[in-house]
Coordinates of C-alpha atoms in Angstrom, one line a residue:
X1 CA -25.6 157.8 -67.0
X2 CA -25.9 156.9 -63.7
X3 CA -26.8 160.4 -62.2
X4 CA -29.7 160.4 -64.5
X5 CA -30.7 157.2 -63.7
X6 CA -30.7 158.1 -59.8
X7 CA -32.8 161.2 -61.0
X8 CA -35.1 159.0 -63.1
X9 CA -35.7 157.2 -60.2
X10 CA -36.3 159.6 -57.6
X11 CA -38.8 161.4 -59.9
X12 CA -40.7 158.0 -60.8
X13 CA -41.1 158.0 -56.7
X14 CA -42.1 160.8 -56.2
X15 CA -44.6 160.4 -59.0
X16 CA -46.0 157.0 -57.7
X17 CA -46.3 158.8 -53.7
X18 CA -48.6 162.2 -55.6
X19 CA -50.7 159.5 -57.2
X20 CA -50.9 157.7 -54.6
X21 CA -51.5 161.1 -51.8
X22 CA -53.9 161.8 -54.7
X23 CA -56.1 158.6 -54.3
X24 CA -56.1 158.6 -50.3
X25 CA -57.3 162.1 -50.4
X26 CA -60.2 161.3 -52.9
X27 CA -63.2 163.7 -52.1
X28 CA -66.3 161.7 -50.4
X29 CA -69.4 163.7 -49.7
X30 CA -68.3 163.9 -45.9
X31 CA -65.4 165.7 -47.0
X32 CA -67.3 168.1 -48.8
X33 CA -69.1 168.7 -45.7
X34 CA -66.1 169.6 -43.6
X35 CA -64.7 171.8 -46.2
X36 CA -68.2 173.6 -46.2
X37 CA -68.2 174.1 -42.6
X38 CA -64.6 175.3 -42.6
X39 CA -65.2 177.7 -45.0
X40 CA -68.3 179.3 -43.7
X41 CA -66.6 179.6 -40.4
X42 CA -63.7 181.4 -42.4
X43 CA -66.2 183.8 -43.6
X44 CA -68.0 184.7 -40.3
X45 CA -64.2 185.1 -39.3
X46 CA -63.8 187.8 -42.0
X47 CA -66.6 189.5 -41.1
X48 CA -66.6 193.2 -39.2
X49 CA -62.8 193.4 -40.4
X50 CA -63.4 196.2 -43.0
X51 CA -65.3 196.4 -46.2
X52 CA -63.2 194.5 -48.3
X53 CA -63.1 191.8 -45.8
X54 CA -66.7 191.9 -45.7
X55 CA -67.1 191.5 -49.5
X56 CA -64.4 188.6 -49.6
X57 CA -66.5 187.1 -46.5
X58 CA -69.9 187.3 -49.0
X59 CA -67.6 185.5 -51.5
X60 CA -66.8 182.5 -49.1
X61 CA -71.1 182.5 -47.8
X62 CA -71.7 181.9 -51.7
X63 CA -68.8 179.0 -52.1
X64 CA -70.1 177.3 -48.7
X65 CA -73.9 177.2 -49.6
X66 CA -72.2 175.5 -53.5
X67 CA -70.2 173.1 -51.2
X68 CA -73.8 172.2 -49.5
X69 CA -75.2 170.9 -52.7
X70 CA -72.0 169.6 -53.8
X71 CA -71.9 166.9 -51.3
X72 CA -75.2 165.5 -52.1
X73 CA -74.6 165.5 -55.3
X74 CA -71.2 163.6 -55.1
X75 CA -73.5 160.9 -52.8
X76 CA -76.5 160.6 -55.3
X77 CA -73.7 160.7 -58.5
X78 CA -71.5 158.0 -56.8
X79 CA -73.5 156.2 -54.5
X80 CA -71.9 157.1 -51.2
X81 CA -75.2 158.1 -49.2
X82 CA -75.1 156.6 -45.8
X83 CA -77.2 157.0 -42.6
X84 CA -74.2 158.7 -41.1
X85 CA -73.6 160.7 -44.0
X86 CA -76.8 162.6 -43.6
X87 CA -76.6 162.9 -40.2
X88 CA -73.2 164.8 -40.8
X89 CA -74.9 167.2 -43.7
X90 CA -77.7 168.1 -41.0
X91 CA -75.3 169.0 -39.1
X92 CA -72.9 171.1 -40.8
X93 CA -76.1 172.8 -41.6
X94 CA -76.8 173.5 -38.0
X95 CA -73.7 175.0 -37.6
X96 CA -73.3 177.0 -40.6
X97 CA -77.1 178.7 -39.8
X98 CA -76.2 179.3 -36.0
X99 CA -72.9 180.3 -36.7
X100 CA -73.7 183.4 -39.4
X101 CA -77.5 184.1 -37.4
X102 CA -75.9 184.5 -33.9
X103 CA -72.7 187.2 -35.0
X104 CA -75.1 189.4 -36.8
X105 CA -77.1 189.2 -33.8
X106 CA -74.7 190.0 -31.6
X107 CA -73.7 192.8 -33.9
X108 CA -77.2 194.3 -33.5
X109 CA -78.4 193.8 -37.3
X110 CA -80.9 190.6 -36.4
X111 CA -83.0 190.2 -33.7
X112 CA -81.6 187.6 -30.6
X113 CA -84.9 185.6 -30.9
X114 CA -83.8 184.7 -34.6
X115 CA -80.7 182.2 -34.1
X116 CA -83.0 181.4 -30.6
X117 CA -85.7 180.3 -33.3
X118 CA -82.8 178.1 -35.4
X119 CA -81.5 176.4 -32.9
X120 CA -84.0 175.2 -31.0
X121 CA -86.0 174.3 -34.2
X122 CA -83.1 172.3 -35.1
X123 CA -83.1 170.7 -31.9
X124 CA -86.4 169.5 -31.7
X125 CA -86.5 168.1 -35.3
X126 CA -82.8 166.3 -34.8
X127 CA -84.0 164.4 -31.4
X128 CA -86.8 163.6 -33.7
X129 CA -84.7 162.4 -36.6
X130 CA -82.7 160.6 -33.9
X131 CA -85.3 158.5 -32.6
X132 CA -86.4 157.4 -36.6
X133 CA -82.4 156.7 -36.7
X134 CA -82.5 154.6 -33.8
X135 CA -85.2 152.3 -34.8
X136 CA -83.5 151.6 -37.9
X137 CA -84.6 154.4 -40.6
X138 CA -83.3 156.9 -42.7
X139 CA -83.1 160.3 -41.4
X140 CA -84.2 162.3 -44.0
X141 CA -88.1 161.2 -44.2
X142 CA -88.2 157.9 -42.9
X143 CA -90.0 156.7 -40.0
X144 CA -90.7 154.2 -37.5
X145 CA -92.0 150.4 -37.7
X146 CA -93.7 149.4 -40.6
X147 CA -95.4 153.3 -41.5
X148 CA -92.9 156.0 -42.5
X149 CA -92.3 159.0 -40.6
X150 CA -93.7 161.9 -43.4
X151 CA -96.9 160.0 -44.2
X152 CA -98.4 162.8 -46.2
X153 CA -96.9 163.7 -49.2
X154 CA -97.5 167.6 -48.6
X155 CA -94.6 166.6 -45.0
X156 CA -92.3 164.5 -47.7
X157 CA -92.3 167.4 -50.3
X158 CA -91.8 169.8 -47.6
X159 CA -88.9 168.2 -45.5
X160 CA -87.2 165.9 -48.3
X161 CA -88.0 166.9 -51.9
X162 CA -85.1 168.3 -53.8
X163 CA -87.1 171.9 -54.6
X164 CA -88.2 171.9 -50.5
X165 CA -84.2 171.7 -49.5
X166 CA -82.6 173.9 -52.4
X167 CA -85.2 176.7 -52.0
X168 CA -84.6 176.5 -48.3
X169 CA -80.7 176.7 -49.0
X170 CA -81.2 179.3 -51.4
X171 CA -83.0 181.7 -49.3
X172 CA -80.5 181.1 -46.4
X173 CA -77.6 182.2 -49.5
X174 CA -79.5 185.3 -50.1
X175 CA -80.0 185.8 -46.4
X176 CA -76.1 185.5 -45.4
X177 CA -75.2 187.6 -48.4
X178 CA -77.5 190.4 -48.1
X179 CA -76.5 190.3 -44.4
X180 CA -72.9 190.8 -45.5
X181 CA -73.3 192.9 -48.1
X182 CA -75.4 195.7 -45.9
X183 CA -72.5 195.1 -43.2
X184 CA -69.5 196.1 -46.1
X185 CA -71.6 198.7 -47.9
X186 CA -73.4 200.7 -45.0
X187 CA -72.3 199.7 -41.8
X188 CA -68.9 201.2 -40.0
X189 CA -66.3 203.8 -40.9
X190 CA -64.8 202.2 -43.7
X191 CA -68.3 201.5 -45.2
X192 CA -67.9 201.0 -49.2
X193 CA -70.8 203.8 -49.8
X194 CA -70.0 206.5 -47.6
X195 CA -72.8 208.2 -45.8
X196 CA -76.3 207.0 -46.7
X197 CA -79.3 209.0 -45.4
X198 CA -81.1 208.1 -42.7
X199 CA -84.2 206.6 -45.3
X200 CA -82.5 204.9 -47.1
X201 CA -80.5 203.4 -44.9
X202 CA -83.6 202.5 -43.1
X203 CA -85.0 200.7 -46.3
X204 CA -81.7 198.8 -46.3
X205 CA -82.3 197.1 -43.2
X206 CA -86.0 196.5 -43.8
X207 CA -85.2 194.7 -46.6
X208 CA -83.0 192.4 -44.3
X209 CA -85.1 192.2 -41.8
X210 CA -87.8 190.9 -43.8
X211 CA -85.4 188.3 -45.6
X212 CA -84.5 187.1 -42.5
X213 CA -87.7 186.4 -40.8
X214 CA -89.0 184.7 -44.4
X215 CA -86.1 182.5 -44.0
X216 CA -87.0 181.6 -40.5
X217 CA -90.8 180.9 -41.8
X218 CA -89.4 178.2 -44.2
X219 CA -87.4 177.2 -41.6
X220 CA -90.3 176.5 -39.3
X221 CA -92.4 176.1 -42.5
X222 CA -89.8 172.6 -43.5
X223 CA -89.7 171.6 -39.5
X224 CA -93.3 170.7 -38.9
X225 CA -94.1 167.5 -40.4
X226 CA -91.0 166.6 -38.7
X227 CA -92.2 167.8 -35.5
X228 CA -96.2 166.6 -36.2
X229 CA -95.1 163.1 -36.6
X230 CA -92.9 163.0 -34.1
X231 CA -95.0 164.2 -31.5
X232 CA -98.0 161.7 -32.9
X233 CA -95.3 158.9 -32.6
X234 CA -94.1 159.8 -28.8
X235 CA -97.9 160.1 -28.0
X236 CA -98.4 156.4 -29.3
X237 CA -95.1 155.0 -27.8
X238 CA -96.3 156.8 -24.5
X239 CA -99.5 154.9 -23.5
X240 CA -98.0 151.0 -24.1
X241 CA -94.7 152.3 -21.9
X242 CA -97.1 153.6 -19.0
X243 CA -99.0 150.0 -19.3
X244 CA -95.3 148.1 -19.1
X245 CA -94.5 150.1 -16.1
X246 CA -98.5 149.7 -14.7
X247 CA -97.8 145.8 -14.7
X248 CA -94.2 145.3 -13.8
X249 CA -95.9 147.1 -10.4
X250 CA -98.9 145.1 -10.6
X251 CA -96.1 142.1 -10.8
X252 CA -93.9 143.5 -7.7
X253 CA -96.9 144.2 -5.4
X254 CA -98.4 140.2 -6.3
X255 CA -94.9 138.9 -4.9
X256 CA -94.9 140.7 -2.0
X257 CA -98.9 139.2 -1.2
X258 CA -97.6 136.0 -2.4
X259 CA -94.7 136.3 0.2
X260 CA -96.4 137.7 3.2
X261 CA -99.4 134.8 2.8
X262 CA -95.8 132.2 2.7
X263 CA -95.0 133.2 6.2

């Protein structure tokens, strides 16, 4: 009796530490993010190391673009959206979108200029989002003072509605896995198809090539009322700074008269 009752109590503690490992490791929508960005590295990681590989690296493109609407759906479900928050989902998406555009440039099937294009679109429009974070705003379509950063509603449905961002996500999916796909299928000695002739190989990569560059149109397309607004705001925040710095000389050079007239 006493055995079992050892045994009854190492199982009851090691029951109470899994429940309690399972409530410290309770998913948040940053965690989502992390995984996403873990797993899209895992795929570009699988990628050019034989066909199968290639297809299992398709599989993982699919599960990280879920995992990107997962974690704003587990902030808007249970009401964990923070300022920081979004900042991290802009940018695991940076990193994902660099990450896959610059290895199939480098492997020759997109052109340089294309993960050129994402980066320093994503650049400009996150020192943007920056400044609208450091005055005190949300990133995602808020702006500065008392007017928001998106004033017309064409620039919030673009950059912010929920259609805008999972059309945008949708056609980076299709991108990555048609990428992938024409990589495992027709690319390589081990490619899944064998031999294709020389047409139709051709229309294979058209096809990518124009998926790619549409995805970079939206891309820029979603980035301009970001980058409209922005400029219209550093414009306006330009002229008073130049009139501070006009006067604090003004200031200087009226102390020094002041001075020299003293002696």
């Amino acid at each position: 009796m006493q055995v079992q009752g050892v045994a009854w109590n190492l199982l009851s503690h090691d029951w109470a530490l899994c429940c309690a490992w399972q409530v410290n490791m309770r998913w948040t929508p940053n965690k989502v993010t992390f995984l996403r960005v873990v797993v899209g590295f895992a795929a570009v990681g699988l990628f050019g190391r034989g066909a199968w590989a290639n297809l299992a690296a398709v599989g993982l493109t699919v599960a990280a673009i879920a995992l990107d609407a997962l974690d704003g759906h587990f902030a808007r479900k249970k009401k964990m959206a923070t300022p920081v928050g979004a900042q991290l989902d802009i940018l695991g998406d940076r990193m994902i979108e660099n990450v896959y555009f610059t290895y199939f440039a480098v492997v020759g099937m997109v052109s340089l200029w294309l993960p050129v294009l994402f980066f320093a679109r994503g650049a400009a429009t996150d020192f943007l989002r920056g400044l609208a974070m450091k005055a005190g705003h949300s990133p995602m379509g808020a702006g500065w003072g008392a007017n928001a950063m998106l004033r017309t509603w064409w620039g919030q449905a673009l950059v912010a509605s929920r259609w805008s961002r999972g059309l945008y996500a949708a056609m980076k999916c299709l991108c990555f896995c048609y990428l992938g796909l024409e990589l495992a299928l027709t690319r390589g000695p081990v490619a899944l198809v064998g031999e294709l002739t020389a047409d139709v190989h051709g229309m294979i990569h058209a096809g990518a090539q124009i998926l790619t560059w549409m995805t970079a149109a939206l891309c820029l397309l979603r980035g301009l009322p970001v980058l409209i607004e922005g400029w219209k705001y550093i414009a306006g925040n330009a002229g008073p700074m130049r009139g501070k710095k006009s006067a604090s000389r003004n200031n200087i050079r009226d102390a020094k008269t002041a001075a020299q007239e003293a002696t």
